[in-house]
């Protein structure tokens, strides 16, 4: 039996904002599973039930490789690229640092940083939301969470962009990665030499970890820091960008958030569902057959969260953003044992951004003639988002 082969590359050229999600919707409705020969060749599961089942089956779907572009990586990001039982050990160590209570303890500092950024923009009447807010806000939160000075913000923004969004040539990526690695090595060494008491940040807490009863190594701490840098910044930036792109173009949704701030937690969940942006993969450890696709051990399989979260078999009218949608069983933060540890903190950042922005800048839009573009990779996101609004004195 033949199986579908689609010319699909998640690392495609930039395209107009709002293109990727409908394109992936179309693929899902045509094929529950298919094969792409892009990159090294990989399979794609497209529907909610199959994708959730794959995430929950960590034994057959290994996280040792999480990108279809790199099926045999030399690195091992902790805990993202660990399988049980090793993953279970690290998850148990890290979980106390990512509880709702720990996120709540950061609320005032996060809100203060958010307000400072917005107040610095409000009087301008315009901004590039991606560059001026969506990238800067979560990076300030990350620096404090890791125990790094916020005055290194511009340095980290430069490294982040070079690593996550390099030019096609890849120029600058290796150099930036080397600088990030060196920065975290210095941070680990400083905390080893003078451990804060009590621990005040992720690194100072992690140096006391004892996985399997032994002291944590510097290399393990480095891999943990790197994955926090890569996973914690681009995802929140991208989600903020898509959320505000949607609200800038949907006056009724924006007006409701302004008039009813109490809807913001539900709005965050619905925007997470409608604009899910991570395209993770797994490496199969056993042969399987999905909808006539003969998948073999060692093959990579892409499990796009956005395809699951916009599946009409689970979400009625999934292309419509319904700020009061209930139930909303989205998996924007993944599913199974690798569900995102930082979900509570990410939700808090998104809620605070929506609250404080709409308190100060309630009426904004994408200016006529502007053409925001989105990039495709392991994380979908906007490259730019120009916004304009009335000057404060006329609001």
Tab-separated table of N, CA, C and O in Angstrom, residues 8 10 15 18-29 34 44-49 51-52 55 238-239 242 245 269-281 302-315 317-321 325 328-335 374-381:
chain	number	residue	atom	x	y	z
A	8	UNK	N	7.219	18.879	2.045
A	8	UNK	CA	6.998	19.711	3.224
A	8	UNK	C	8.299	19.857	3.986
A	8	UNK	O	8.920	18.867	4.375
A	10	UNK	N	9.686	22.015	7.321
A	10	UNK	CA	9.374	22.967	8.390
A	10	UNK	C	10.365	24.122	8.467
A	10	UNK	O	10.096	25.117	9.150
A	15	UNK	N	7.443	33.623	5.221
A	15	UNK	CA	6.204	33.827	4.483
A	15	UNK	C	5.354	34.864	5.220
A	15	UNK	O	5.642	35.179	6.382
A	18	UNK	N	0.610	34.616	9.421
A	18	UNK	CA	-0.688	33.968	9.358
A	18	UNK	C	-0.812	32.930	8.270
A	18	UNK	O	-1.902	32.386	8.063
A	19	UNK	N	0.288	32.611	7.587
A	19	UNK	CA	0.247	31.642	6.490
A	19	UNK	C	0.419	30.206	6.986
A	19	UNK	O	-0.223	29.287	6.489
A	20	UNK	N	1.299	30.007	7.952
A	20	UNK	CA	1.708	28.652	8.332
A	20	UNK	C	0.575	27.843	8.947
A	20	UNK	O	0.396	26.661	8.617
A	21	UNK	N	-0.181	28.437	9.852
A	21	UNK	CA	-1.213	27.668	10.535
A	21	UNK	C	-2.281	27.140	9.573
A	21	UNK	O	-2.608	25.943	9.612
A	22	UNK	N	-2.842	27.971	8.681
A	22	UNK	CA	-3.805	27.417	7.712
A	22	UNK	C	-3.184	26.381	6.775
A	22	UNK	O	-3.849	25.418	6.384
A	23	UNK	N	-1.909	26.571	6.412
A	23	UNK	CA	-1.241	25.595	5.545
A	23	UNK	C	-1.155	24.237	6.240
A	23	UNK	O	-1.432	23.187	5.648
A	24	UNK	N	-0.792	24.243	7.508
A	24	UNK	CA	-0.721	22.995	8.267
A	24	UNK	C	-2.110	22.395	8.462
A	24	UNK	O	-2.278	21.175	8.462
A	25	UNK	N	-3.130	23.259	8.630
A	25	UNK	CA	-4.514	22.761	8.711
A	25	UNK	C	-4.866	21.958	7.461
A	25	UNK	O	-5.475	20.883	7.542
A	26	UNK	N	-4.503	22.504	6.293
A	26	UNK	CA	-4.828	21.830	5.046
A	26	UNK	C	-4.166	20.472	4.937
A	26	UNK	O	-4.789	19.494	4.492
A	27	UNK	N	-2.902	20.383	5.353
A	27	UNK	CA	-2.196	19.103	5.322
A	27	UNK	C	-2.871	18.092	6.243
A	27	UNK	O	-3.032	16.922	5.895
A	28	UNK	N	-3.269	18.544	7.421
A	28	UNK	CA	-3.917	17.624	8.373
A	28	UNK	C	-5.217	17.075	7.802
A	28	UNK	O	-5.521	15.886	7.957
A	29	UNK	N	-6.002	17.922	7.167
A	29	UNK	CA	-7.296	17.469	6.667
A	29	UNK	C	-7.161	16.569	5.443
A	29	UNK	O	-8.058	15.784	5.157
A	34	UNK	N	1.878	11.394	6.863
A	34	UNK	CA	2.529	11.412	5.558
A	34	UNK	C	4.046	11.412	5.734
A	34	UNK	O	4.569	11.557	6.848
A	44	UNK	N	5.268	12.565	9.461
A	44	UNK	CA	4.487	13.577	10.156
A	44	UNK	C	3.152	12.969	10.579
A	44	UNK	O	2.440	12.392	9.750
A	45	UNK	N	2.840	13.065	11.855
A	45	UNK	CA	1.491	12.767	12.339
A	45	UNK	C	0.753	14.093	12.456
A	45	UNK	O	1.329	15.090	12.919
A	46	UNK	N	-0.512	14.126	12.073
A	46	UNK	CA	-1.187	15.407	11.930
A	46	UNK	C	-2.400	15.603	12.824
A	46	UNK	O	-2.906	16.725	12.903
A	47	UNK	N	-2.883	14.550	13.493
A	47	UNK	CA	-4.150	14.682	14.210
A	47	UNK	C	-3.980	14.509	15.723
A	47	UNK	O	-3.073	13.824	16.190
A	48	UNK	N	-4.859	15.145	16.440
A	48	UNK	CA	-4.748	15.284	17.893
A	48	UNK	C	-4.519	13.953	18.595
A	48	UNK	O	-3.549	13.798	19.367
A	49	UNK	N	-5.390	12.976	18.368
A	49	UNK	CA	-5.300	11.723	19.121
A	49	UNK	C	-3.978	11.010	18.867
A	49	UNK	O	-3.358	10.485	19.810
A	51	UNK	N	-1.104	12.364	17.850
A	51	UNK	CA	0.008	13.154	18.366
A	51	UNK	C	0.101	13.022	19.880
A	51	UNK	O	1.191	12.807	20.434
A	52	UNK	N	-1.034	13.104	20.576
A	52	UNK	CA	-1.028	12.935	22.031
A	52	UNK	C	-0.517	11.543	22.402
A	52	UNK	O	0.308	11.385	23.323
A	55	UNK	N	3.281	11.387	22.119
A	55	UNK	CA	3.971	12.055	23.233
A	55	UNK	C	3.894	11.223	24.511
A	55	UNK	O	4.832	11.218	25.318
A	238	UNK	N	7.552	34.352	20.568
A	238	UNK	CA	6.691	34.012	19.434
A	238	UNK	C	5.222	34.030	19.824
A	238	UNK	O	4.367	34.509	19.076
A	239	UNK	N	4.904	33.506	21.016
A	239	UNK	CA	3.496	33.481	21.432
A	239	UNK	C	2.964	34.884	21.652
A	239	UNK	O	1.826	35.197	21.283
A	242	UNK	N	2.328	36.415	18.042
A	242	UNK	CA	1.109	35.942	17.393
A	242	UNK	C	-0.138	36.473	18.112
A	242	UNK	O	-1.135	36.832	17.475
A	245	UNK	N	-0.544	40.104	17.193
A	245	UNK	CA	-0.892	40.178	15.764
A	245	UNK	C	-2.381	39.881	15.595
A	245	UNK	O	-3.086	40.585	14.867
A	269	UNK	N	-5.228	31.054	27.050
A	269	UNK	CA	-5.345	29.646	26.681
A	269	UNK	C	-5.815	29.492	25.234
A	269	UNK	O	-5.306	28.633	24.486
A	270	UNK	N	-6.761	30.304	24.819
A	270	UNK	CA	-7.271	30.183	23.456
A	270	UNK	C	-6.239	30.638	22.424
A	270	UNK	O	-6.113	30.037	21.348
A	271	UNK	N	-5.487	31.671	22.733
A	271	UNK	CA	-4.442	32.116	21.810
A	271	UNK	C	-3.303	31.098	21.755
A	271	UNK	O	-2.704	30.883	20.699
A	272	UNK	N	-3.014	30.448	22.871
A	272	UNK	CA	-2.042	29.351	22.866
A	272	UNK	C	-2.513	28.226	21.954
A	272	UNK	O	-1.718	27.642	21.207
A	273	UNK	N	-3.801	27.917	22.011
A	273	UNK	CA	-4.343	26.846	21.167
A	273	UNK	C	-4.321	27.225	19.692
A	273	UNK	O	-3.804	26.489	18.847
A	274	UNK	N	-4.877	28.394	19.383
A	274	UNK	CA	-5.049	28.784	17.988
A	274	UNK	C	-3.728	29.068	17.286
A	274	UNK	O	-3.610	28.870	16.072
A	275	UNK	N	-2.731	29.532	18.053
A	275	UNK	CA	-1.436	29.880	17.454
A	275	UNK	C	-0.306	29.088	18.110
A	275	UNK	O	0.753	29.629	18.415
A	276	UNK	N	-0.536	27.807	18.330
A	276	UNK	CA	0.549	26.954	18.836
A	276	UNK	C	1.698	27.000	17.847
A	276	UNK	O	1.503	27.093	16.637
A	277	UNK	N	2.919	26.902	18.357
A	277	UNK	CA	4.034	27.251	17.483
A	277	UNK	C	5.222	26.301	17.513
A	277	UNK	O	6.159	26.473	16.732
A	278	UNK	N	5.213	25.287	18.353
A	278	UNK	CA	6.371	24.396	18.439
A	278	UNK	C	6.134	23.152	17.584
A	278	UNK	O	5.050	22.565	17.600
A	279	UNK	N	7.156	22.768	16.812
A	279	UNK	CA	7.086	21.586	15.943
A	279	UNK	C	8.142	20.574	16.395
A	279	UNK	O	9.175	20.390	15.748
A	280	UNK	N	7.912	19.901	17.521
A	280	UNK	CA	8.903	18.946	18.029
A	280	UNK	C	8.875	17.645	17.228
A	280	UNK	O	7.932	17.343	16.504
A	281	UNK	N	9.922	16.875	17.419
A	281	UNK	CA	10.008	15.559	16.774
A	281	UNK	C	10.481	14.536	17.801
A	281	UNK	O	10.975	14.883	18.874
A	302	UNK	N	7.679	13.898	13.058
A	302	UNK	CA	7.327	15.246	13.480
A	302	UNK	C	5.934	15.213	14.110
A	302	UNK	O	5.014	14.581	13.575
A	303	UNK	N	5.786	15.923	15.242
A	303	UNK	CA	4.527	15.913	15.998
A	303	UNK	C	4.096	17.361	16.246
A	303	UNK	O	4.236	17.888	17.356
A	304	UNK	N	3.583	18.046	15.225
A	304	UNK	CA	3.307	19.486	15.339
A	304	UNK	C	2.163	19.796	16.299
A	304	UNK	O	1.035	19.325	16.122
A	305	UNK	N	2.448	20.600	17.294
A	305	UNK	CA	1.427	20.938	18.273
A	305	UNK	C	0.276	21.707	17.639
A	305	UNK	O	-0.884	21.541	18.027
A	306	UNK	N	0.584	22.554	16.666
A	306	UNK	CA	-0.485	23.344	16.048
A	306	UNK	C	-1.457	22.474	15.263
A	306	UNK	O	-2.656	22.748	15.222
A	307	UNK	N	-0.973	21.392	14.645
A	307	UNK	CA	-1.890	20.496	13.939
A	307	UNK	C	-2.847	19.834	14.915
A	307	UNK	O	-4.045	19.684	14.634
A	308	UNK	N	-2.360	19.450	16.087
A	308	UNK	CA	-3.222	18.843	17.103
A	308	UNK	C	-4.235	19.848	17.628
A	308	UNK	O	-5.429	19.544	17.767
A	309	UNK	N	-3.781	21.056	17.908
A	309	UNK	CA	-4.612	22.029	18.596
A	309	UNK	C	-5.632	22.724	17.705
A	309	UNK	O	-6.478	23.474	18.200
A	310	UNK	N	-5.550	22.482	16.393
A	310	UNK	CA	-6.543	23.044	15.474
A	310	UNK	C	-7.296	21.921	14.743
A	310	UNK	O	-7.850	22.121	13.673
A	311	UNK	N	-7.314	20.739	15.375
A	311	UNK	CA	-7.985	19.580	14.801
A	311	UNK	C	-9.492	19.678	15.067
A	311	UNK	O	-9.927	19.676	16.226
A	312	UNK	N	-10.303	19.769	14.009
A	312	UNK	CA	-11.753	19.923	14.220
A	312	UNK	C	-12.407	18.706	14.862
A	312	UNK	O	-13.555	18.798	15.308
A	313	UNK	N	-11.714	17.582	14.924
A	313	UNK	CA	-12.258	16.402	15.593
A	313	UNK	C	-12.308	16.599	17.113
A	313	UNK	O	-12.987	15.849	17.811
A	314	UNK	N	-11.560	17.580	17.600
A	314	UNK	CA	-11.487	17.834	19.038
A	314	UNK	C	-11.980	19.240	19.383
A	314	UNK	O	-12.618	19.447	20.422
A	315	UNK	N	-11.710	20.203	18.505
A	315	UNK	CA	-12.037	21.603	18.768
A	315	UNK	C	-13.028	22.108	17.711
A	315	UNK	O	-12.643	22.303	16.554
A	317	UNK	N	-14.966	24.367	15.221
A	317	UNK	CA	-14.602	25.620	14.556
A	317	UNK	C	-13.206	26.067	14.984
A	317	UNK	O	-13.019	27.173	15.508
A	318	UNK	N	-12.188	25.237	14.776
A	318	UNK	CA	-10.875	25.489	15.382
A	318	UNK	C	-10.145	26.711	14.840
A	318	UNK	O	-9.274	27.257	15.529
A	319	UNK	N	-10.461	27.153	13.618
A	319	UNK	CA	-9.772	28.314	13.072
A	319	UNK	C	-10.256	29.618	13.704
A	319	UNK	O	-9.603	30.652	13.583
A	320	UNK	N	-11.414	29.583	14.366
A	320	UNK	CA	-11.960	30.770	15.018
A	320	UNK	C	-11.410	30.883	16.434
A	320	UNK	O	-11.430	29.918	17.202
A	321	UNK	N	-10.909	32.070	16.769
A	321	UNK	CA	-10.465	32.332	18.138
A	321	UNK	C	-11.688	32.700	18.971
A	321	UNK	O	-12.358	33.705	18.721
A	325	UNK	N	-13.753	29.891	24.919
A	325	UNK	CA	-13.857	28.470	24.561
A	325	UNK	C	-13.737	27.568	25.788
A	325	UNK	O	-12.803	27.681	26.582
A	328	UNK	N	-11.197	23.464	26.715
A	328	UNK	CA	-10.079	23.820	25.844
A	328	UNK	C	-8.893	22.913	26.190
A	328	UNK	O	-7.993	23.289	26.943
A	329	UNK	N	-8.920	21.703	25.645
A	329	UNK	CA	-7.923	20.682	25.985
A	329	UNK	C	-6.696	20.774	25.061
A	329	UNK	O	-6.228	19.786	24.521
A	330	UNK	N	-6.187	21.983	24.908
A	330	UNK	CA	-5.042	22.150	24.014
A	330	UNK	C	-3.770	21.553	24.629
A	330	UNK	O	-3.682	21.347	25.849
A	331	UNK	N	-2.811	21.284	23.761
A	331	UNK	CA	-1.517	20.752	24.212
A	331	UNK	C	-0.401	21.673	23.738
A	331	UNK	O	0.653	21.218	23.282
A	332	UNK	N	-0.609	22.990	23.882
A	332	UNK	CA	0.413	23.948	23.445
A	332	UNK	C	1.729	23.758	24.186
A	332	UNK	O	2.797	24.117	23.673
A	333	UNK	N	1.668	23.202	25.392
A	333	UNK	CA	2.886	22.945	26.164
A	333	UNK	C	3.316	21.481	26.085
A	333	UNK	O	4.107	21.004	26.898
A	334	UNK	N	2.793	20.766	25.093
A	334	UNK	CA	3.153	19.375	24.929
A	334	UNK	C	2.245	18.468	25.739
A	334	UNK	O	1.252	18.897	26.331
A	335	UNK	N	2.604	17.189	25.757
A	335	UNK	CA	1.816	16.187	26.474
A	335	UNK	C	2.752	15.073	26.917
A	335	UNK	O	3.863	14.943	26.408
A	374	UNK	N	6.503	35.894	8.913
A	374	UNK	CA	6.762	34.873	9.925
A	374	UNK	C	7.843	33.922	9.428
A	374	UNK	O	7.985	33.695	8.229
A	375	UNK	N	8.612	33.401	10.383
A	375	UNK	CA	9.627	32.412	10.047
A	375	UNK	C	9.122	31.027	10.442
A	375	UNK	O	8.240	30.877	11.290
A	376	UNK	N	9.666	30.034	9.807
A	376	UNK	CA	9.336	28.653	10.135
A	376	UNK	C	10.613	27.944	10.543
A	376	UNK	O	11.668	28.152	9.981
A	377	UNK	N	10.496	27.142	11.567
A	377	UNK	CA	11.632	26.377	12.089
A	377	UNK	C	11.035	25.411	13.110
A	377	UNK	O	9.900	24.982	12.959
A	378	UNK	N	11.798	25.065	14.141
A	378	UNK	CA	11.218	24.266	15.219
A	378	UNK	C	10.171	25.063	15.975
A	378	UNK	O	9.309	24.506	16.654
A	379	UNK	N	10.263	26.400	15.877
A	379	UNK	CA	9.289	27.290	16.499
A	379	UNK	C	8.823	28.285	15.446
A	379	UNK	O	9.633	29.002	14.863
A	380	UNK	N	7.509	28.319	15.181
A	380	UNK	CA	6.957	29.346	14.307
A	380	UNK	C	6.992	30.678	15.044
A	380	UNK	O	6.829	30.727	16.266
A	381	UNK	N	7.183	31.762	14.318
A	381	UNK	CA	7.191	33.066	14.974
A	381	UNK	C	7.229	34.193	13.975
A	381	UNK	O	7.487	33.979	12.779
